[in-house]
Coordinates of N, CA and C in Angstrom, one line a residue:
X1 N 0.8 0.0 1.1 CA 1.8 1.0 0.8 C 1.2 2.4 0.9
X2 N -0.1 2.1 0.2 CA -0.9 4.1 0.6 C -0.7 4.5 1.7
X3 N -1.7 3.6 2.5 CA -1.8 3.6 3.9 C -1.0 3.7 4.6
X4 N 1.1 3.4 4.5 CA 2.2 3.5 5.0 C 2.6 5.3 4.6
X5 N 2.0 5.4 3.3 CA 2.1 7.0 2.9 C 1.5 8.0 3.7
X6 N -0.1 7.5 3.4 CA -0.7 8.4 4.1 C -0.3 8.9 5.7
X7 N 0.3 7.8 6.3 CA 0.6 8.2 7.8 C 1.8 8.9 7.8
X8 N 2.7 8.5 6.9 CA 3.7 9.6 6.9 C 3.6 10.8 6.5
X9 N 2.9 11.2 5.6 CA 2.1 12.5 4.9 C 1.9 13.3 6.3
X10 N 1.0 12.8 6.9 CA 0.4 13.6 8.4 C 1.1 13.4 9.0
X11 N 2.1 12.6 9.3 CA 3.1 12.5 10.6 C 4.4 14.2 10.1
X12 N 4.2 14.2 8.4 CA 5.5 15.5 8.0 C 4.1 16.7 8.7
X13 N 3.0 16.9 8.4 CA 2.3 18.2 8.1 C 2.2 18.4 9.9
X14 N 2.0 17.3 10.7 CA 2.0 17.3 12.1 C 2.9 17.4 12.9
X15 N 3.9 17.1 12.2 CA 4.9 17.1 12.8 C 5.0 16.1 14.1
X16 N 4.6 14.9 13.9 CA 4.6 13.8 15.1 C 5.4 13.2 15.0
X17 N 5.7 12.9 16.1 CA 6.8 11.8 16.7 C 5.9 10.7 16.6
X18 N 6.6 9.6 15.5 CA 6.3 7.9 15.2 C 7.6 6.9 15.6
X19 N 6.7 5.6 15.5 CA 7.4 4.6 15.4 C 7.2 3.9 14.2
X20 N 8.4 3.5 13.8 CA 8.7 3.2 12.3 C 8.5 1.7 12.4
X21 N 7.9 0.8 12.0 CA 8.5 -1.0 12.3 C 8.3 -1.2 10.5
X22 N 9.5 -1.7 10.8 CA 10.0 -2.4 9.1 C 9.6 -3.8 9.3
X23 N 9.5 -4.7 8.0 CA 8.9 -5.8 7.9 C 9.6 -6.7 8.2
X24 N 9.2 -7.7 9.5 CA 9.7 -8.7 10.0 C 9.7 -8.7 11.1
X25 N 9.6 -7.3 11.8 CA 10.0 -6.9 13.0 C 8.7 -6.4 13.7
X26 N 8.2 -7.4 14.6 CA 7.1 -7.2 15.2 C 6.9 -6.1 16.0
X27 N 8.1 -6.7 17.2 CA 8.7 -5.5 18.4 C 9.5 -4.7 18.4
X28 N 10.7 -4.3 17.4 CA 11.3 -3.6 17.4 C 11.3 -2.4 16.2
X29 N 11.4 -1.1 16.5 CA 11.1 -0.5 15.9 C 12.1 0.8 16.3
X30 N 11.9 1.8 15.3 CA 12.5 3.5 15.1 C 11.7 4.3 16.0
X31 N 12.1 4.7 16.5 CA 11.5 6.4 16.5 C 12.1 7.7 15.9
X32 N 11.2 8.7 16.4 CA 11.8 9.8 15.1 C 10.4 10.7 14.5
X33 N 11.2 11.8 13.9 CA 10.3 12.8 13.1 C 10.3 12.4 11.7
X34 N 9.3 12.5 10.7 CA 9.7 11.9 9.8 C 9.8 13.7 9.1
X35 N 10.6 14.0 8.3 CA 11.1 15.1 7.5 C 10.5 15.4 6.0
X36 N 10.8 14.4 5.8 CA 10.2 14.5 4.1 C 10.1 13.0 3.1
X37 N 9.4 12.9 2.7 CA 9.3 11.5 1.5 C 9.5 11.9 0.1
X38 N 9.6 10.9 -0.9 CA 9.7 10.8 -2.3 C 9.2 9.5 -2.4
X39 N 9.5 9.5 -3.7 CA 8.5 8.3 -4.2 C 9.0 6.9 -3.7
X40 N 10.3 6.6 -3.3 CA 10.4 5.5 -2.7 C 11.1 5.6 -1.3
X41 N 11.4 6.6 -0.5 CA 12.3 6.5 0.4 C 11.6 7.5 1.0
X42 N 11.7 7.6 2.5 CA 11.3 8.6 3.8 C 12.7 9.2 4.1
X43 N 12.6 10.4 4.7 CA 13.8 10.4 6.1 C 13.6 11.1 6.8
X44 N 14.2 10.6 8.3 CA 13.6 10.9 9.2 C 15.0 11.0 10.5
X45 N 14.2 12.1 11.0 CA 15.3 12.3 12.3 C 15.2 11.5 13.5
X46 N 15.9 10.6 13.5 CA 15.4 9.4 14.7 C 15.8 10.2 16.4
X47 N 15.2 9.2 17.1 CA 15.2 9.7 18.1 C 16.0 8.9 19.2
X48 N 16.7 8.7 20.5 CA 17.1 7.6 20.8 C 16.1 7.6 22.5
X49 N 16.6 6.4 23.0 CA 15.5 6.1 24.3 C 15.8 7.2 25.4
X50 N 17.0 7.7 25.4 CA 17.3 9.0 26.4 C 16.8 10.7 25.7
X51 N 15.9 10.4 24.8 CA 15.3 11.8 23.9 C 16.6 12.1 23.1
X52 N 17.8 12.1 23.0 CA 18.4 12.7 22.2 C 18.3 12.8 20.7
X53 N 18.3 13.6 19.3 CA 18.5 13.4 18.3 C 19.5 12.3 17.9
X54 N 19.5 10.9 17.3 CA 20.3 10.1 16.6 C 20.8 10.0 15.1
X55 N 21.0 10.8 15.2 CA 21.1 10.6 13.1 C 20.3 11.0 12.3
X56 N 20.2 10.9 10.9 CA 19.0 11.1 10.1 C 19.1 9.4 9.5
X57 N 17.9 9.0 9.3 CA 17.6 7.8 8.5 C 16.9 7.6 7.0
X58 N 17.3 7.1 6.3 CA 16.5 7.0 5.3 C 15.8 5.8 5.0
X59 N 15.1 5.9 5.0 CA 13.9 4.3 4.8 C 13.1 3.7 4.1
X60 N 13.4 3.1 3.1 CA 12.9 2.5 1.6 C 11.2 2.0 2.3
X61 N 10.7 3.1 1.5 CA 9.2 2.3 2.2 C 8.5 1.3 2.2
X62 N 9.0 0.5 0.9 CA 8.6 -0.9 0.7 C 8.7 -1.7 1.6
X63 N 10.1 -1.1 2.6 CA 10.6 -2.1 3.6 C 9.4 -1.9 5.0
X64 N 8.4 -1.0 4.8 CA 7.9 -0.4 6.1 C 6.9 -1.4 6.6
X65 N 6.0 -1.9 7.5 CA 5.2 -2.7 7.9 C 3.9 -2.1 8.3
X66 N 4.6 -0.7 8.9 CA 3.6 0.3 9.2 C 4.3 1.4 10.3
X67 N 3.7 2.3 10.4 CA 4.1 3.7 11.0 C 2.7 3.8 12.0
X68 N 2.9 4.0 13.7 CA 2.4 4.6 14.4 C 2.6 6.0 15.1
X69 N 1.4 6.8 15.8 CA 1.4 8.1 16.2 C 0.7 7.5 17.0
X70 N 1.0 9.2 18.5 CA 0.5 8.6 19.8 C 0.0 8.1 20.4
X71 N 1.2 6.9 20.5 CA 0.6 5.9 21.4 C 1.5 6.2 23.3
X72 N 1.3 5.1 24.1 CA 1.5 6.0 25.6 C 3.0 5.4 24.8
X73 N 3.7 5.1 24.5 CA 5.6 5.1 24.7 C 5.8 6.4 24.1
X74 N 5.3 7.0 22.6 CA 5.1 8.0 22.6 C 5.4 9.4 23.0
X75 N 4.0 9.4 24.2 CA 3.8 10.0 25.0 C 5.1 10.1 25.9
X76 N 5.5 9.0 26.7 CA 6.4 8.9 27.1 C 7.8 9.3 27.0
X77 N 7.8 9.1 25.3 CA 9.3 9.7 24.8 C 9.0 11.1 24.6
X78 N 8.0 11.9 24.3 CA 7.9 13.3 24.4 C 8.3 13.8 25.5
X79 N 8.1 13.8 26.5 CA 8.4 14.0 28.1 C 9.9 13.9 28.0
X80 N 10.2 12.2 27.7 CA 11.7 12.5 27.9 C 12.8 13.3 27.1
X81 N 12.2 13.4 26.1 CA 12.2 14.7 24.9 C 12.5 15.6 25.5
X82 N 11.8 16.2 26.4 CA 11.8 17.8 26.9 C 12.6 17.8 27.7
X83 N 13.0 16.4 28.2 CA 13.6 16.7 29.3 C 15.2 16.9 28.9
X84 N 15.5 16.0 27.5 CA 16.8 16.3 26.8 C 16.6 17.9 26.4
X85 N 16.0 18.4 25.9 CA 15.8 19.7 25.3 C 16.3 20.6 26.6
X86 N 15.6 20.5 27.7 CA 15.9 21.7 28.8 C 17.2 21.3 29.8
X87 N 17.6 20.0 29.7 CA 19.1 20.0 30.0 C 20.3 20.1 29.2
X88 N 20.1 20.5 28.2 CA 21.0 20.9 27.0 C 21.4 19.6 26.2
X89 N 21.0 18.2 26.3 CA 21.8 17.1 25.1 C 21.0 16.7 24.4
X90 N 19.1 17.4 23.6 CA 19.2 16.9 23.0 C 19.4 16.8 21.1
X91 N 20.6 17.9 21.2 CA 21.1 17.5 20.2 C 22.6 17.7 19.7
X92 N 23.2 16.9 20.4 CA 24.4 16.9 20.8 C 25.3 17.3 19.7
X93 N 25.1 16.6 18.5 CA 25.8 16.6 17.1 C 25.5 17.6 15.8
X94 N 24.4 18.5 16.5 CA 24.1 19.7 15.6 C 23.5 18.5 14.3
X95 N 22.4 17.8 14.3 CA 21.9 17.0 13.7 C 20.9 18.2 12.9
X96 N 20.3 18.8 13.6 CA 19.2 19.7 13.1 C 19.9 20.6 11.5
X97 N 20.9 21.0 11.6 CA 22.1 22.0 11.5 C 21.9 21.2 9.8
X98 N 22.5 20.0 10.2 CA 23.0 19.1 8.9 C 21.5 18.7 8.1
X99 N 20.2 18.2 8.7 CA 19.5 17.9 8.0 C 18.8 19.5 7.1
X100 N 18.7 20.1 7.4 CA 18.9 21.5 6.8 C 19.5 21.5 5.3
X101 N 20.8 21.3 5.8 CA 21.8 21.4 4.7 C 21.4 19.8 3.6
X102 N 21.3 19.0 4.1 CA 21.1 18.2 3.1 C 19.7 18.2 2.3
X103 N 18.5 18.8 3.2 CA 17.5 18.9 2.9 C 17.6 19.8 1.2
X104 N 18.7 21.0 1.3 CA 18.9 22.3 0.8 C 19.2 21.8 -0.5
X105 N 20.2 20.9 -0.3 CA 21.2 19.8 -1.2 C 19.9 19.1 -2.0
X106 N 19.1 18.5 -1.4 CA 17.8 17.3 -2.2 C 17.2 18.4 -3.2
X107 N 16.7 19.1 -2.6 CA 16.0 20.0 -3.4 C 16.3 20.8 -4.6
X108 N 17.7 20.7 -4.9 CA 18.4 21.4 -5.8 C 18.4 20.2 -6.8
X109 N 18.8 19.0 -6.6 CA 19.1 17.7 -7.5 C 17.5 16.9 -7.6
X110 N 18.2 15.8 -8.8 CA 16.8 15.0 -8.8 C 16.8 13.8 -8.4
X111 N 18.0 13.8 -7.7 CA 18.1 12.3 -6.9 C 17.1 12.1 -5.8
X112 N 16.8 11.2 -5.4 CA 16.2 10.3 -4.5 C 17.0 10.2 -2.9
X113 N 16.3 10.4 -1.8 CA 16.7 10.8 -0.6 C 17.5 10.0 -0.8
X114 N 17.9 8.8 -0.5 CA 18.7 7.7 0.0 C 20.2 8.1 -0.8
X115 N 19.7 8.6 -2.2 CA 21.1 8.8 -2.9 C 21.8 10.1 -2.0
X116 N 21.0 11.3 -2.3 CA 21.3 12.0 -1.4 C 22.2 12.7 0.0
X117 N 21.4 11.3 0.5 CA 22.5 10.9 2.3 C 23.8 10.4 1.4
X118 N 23.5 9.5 0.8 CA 25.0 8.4 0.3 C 25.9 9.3 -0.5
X119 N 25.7 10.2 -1.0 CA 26.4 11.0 -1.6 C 27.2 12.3 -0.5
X120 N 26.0 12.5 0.4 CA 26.3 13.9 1.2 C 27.9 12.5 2.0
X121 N 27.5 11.6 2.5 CA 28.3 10.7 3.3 C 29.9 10.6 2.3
X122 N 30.0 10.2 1.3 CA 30.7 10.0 0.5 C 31.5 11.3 0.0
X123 N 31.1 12.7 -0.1 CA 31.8 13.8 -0.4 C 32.4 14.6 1.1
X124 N 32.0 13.7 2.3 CA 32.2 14.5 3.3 C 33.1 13.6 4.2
X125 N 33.3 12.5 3.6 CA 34.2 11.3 4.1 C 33.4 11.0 5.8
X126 N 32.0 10.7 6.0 CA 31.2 10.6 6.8 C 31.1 9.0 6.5
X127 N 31.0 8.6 8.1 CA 30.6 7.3 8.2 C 29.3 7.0 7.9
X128 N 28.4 6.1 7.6 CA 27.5 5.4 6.9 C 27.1 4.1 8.4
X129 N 25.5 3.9 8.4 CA 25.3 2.4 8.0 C 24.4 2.0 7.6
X130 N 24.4 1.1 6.7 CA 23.5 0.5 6.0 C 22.8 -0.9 6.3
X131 N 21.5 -1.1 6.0 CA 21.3 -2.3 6.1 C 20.5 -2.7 5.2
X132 N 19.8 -3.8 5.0 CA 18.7 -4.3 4.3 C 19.1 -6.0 3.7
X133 N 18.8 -5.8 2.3 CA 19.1 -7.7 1.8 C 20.4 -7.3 1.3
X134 N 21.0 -7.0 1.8 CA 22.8 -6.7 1.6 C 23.4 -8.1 2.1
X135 N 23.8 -9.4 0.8 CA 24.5 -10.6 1.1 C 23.4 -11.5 1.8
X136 N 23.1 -11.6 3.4 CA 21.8 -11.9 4.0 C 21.0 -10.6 4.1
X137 N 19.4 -10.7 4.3 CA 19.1 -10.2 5.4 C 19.2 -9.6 6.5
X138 N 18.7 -8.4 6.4 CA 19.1 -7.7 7.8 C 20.5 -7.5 8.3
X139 N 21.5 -7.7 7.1 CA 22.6 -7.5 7.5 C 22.8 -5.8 7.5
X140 N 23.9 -6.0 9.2 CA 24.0 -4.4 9.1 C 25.1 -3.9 8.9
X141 N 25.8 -3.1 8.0 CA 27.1 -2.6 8.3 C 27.7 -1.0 8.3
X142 N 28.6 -1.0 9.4 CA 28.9 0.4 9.4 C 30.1 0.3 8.9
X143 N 30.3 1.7 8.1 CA 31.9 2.1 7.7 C 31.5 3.3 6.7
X144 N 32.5 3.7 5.3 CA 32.5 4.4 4.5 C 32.5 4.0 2.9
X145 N 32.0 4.8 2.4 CA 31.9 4.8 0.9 C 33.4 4.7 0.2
X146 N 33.5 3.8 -0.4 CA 34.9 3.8 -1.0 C 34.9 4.7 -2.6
X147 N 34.3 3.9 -3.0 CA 33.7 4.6 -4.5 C 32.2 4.9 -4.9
X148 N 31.8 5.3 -5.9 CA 30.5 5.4 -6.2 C 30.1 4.9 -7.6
X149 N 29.4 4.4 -7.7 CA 29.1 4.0 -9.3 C 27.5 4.2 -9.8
X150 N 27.1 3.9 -11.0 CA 25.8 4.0 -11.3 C 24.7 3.2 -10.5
X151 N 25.0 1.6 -10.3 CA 23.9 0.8 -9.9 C 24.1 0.8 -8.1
X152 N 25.7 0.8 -8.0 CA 26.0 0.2 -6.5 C 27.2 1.3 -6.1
X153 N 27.6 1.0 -5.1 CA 28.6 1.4 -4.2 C 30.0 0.8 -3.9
X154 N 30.9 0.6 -3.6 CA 32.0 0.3 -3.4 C 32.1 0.5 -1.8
X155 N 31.7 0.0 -0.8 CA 31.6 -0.2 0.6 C 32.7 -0.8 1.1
X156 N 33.5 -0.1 2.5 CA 34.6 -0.3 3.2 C 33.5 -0.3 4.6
X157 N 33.6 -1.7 4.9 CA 32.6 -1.8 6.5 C 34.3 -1.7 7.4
X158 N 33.6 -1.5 8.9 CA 34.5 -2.0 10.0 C 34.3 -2.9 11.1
X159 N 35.1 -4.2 10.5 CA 34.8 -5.3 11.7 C 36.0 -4.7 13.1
X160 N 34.6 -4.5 14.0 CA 35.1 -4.6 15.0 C 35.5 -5.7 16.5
X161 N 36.0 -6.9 16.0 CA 36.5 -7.7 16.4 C 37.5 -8.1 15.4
X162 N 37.9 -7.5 14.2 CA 39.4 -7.7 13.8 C 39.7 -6.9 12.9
X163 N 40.6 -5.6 13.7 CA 40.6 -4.3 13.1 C 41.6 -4.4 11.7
X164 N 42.0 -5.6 12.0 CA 43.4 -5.3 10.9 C 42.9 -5.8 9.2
X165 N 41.8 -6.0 9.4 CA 41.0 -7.0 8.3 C 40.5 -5.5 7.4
X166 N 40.4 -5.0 6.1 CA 39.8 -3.9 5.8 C 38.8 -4.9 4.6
X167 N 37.5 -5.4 5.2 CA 36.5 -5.6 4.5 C 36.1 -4.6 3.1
X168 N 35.6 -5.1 1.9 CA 35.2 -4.0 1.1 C 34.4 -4.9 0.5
X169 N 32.9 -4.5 0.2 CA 31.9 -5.0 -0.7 C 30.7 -4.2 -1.6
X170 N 30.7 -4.6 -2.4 CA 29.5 -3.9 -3.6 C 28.5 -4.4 -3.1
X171 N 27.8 -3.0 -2.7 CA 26.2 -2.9 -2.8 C 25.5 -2.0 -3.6
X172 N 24.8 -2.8 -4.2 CA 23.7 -2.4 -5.4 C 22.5 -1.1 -4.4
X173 N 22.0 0.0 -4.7 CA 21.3 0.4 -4.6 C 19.9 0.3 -4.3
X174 N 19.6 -1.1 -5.1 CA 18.5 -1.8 -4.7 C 18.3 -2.8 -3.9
X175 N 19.4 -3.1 -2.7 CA 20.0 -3.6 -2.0 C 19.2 -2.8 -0.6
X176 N 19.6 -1.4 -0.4 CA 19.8 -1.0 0.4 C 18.1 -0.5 1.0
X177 N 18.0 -0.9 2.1 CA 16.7 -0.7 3.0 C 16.5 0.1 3.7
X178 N 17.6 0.9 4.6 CA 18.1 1.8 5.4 C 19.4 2.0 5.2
X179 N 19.1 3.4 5.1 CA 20.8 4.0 5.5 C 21.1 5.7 6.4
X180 N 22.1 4.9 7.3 CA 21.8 6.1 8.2 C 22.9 7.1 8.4
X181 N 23.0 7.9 9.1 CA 24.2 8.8 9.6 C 24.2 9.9 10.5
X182 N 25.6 10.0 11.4 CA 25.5 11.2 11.8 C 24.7 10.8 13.3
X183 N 25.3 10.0 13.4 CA 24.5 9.2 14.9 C 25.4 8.7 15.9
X184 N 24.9 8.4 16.8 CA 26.1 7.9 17.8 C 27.0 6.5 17.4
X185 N 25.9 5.8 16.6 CA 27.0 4.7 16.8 C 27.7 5.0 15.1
X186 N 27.6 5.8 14.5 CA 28.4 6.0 12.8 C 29.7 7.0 13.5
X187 N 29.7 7.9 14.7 CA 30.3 8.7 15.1 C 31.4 7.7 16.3
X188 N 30.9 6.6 16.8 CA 31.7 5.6 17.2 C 32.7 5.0 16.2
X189 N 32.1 4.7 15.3 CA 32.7 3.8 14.4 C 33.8 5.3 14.1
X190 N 33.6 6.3 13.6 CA 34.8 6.9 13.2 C 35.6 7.3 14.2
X191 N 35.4 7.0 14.9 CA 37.0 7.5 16.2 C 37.6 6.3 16.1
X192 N 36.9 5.0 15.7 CA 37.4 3.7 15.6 C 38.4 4.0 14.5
X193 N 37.7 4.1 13.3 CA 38.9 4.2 12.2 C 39.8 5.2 12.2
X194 N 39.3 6.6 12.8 CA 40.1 7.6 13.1 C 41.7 6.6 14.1
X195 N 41.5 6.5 14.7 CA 42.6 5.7 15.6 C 42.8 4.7 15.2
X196 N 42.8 3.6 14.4 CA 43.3 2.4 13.6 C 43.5 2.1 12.3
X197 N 42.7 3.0 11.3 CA 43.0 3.2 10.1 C 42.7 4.2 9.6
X198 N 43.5 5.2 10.0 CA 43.5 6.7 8.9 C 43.6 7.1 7.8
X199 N 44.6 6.2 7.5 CA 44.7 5.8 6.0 C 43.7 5.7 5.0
X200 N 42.6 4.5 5.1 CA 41.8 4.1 4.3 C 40.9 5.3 4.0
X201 N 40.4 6.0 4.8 CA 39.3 6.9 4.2 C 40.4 7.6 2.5
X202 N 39.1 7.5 0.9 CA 39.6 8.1 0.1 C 39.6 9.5 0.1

């Protein structure tokens, strides 16, 4: 867990582009800037495979396996980086704009990144997704905060293979392993609900 610290420490002062692999997950992995840490959670501006900015993430580090810096995909995604930057999409959603402002937001309170996102998500009626030991493993779900409470959350996911169903489930805080937003697919999901249930958002 130092050793997962220390690389993120120098990945913030460096400002390097990593790959994140959470535990379990040999091959698959994050990319992204990491922004800032606390004592249990990172977050980080991910990146997607066409350079664009994807959201901001927040990342329970216990969940981390380990954090890499330049290696050749890396390399690779920096190039394709520039190449989003000098054709104008890589940051489509004014992601920069927002982590700013939430950054602005942490720093004022004493909450913990993760609460932070989940709060900024929930006062701005912003989609969410979460994942971690929520029910199973690795379960992932997108939707919106219904309520908020001390230990957990009041979660409204959206199944998208049966829109007429309005799932809702408590997740505990210590539950949660990642939580993300402000990405392409949280920004899908709300045109989904936007157009089939407008209603539900509180």
């Amino acid at each position: 867990m130092s050793a997962i610290r220390d690389d993120l420490a120098k990945a913030i002062k460096n400002t390097n582009l990593v790959e994140i692999y959470s535990k379990g997950t040999n091959e698959q992995f994050s990319v992204g800037y990491v922004i800032q840490q606390d004592e249990k959670f990172v977050l980080v501006q991910a990146v997607n495979v066409d350079g664009e900015l994807d959201g901001l993430v927040v990342f329970r580090k216990a969940s981390l396996a380990r954090v890499m810096s330049d290696t050749d995909y890396l390399k690779s995604m920096t190039t394709i980086i520039a190449l989003a930057k000098q054709r104008g999409y890589y940051d489509v959603w004014n992601t920069e704009r927002l982590m700013n402002k939430l950054l602005k937001k942490h720093n004022k309170t004493k909450h913990s990144l993760l609460k932070t996102l989940l709060k900024q998500a929930f006062h701005h009626d912003q989609v969410i997704q979460l994942s971690g030991r929520i029910k199973k493993h690795g379960d992932s779900y997108a939707g919106f905060i219904h309520s908020e409470h001390k230990k957990y959350i009041e979660f409204n996911y959206v199944d998208m293979f049966d829109l007429a169903k309005r799932p809702q489930i408590a997740i505990r805080y210590a539950e949660i392993d990642e939580a993300s937003f402000h990405s392409f697919e949280t920004f899908n999901t709300t045109a989904v609900i936007e157009s089939f249930m407008p209603g539900d958002f509180h």
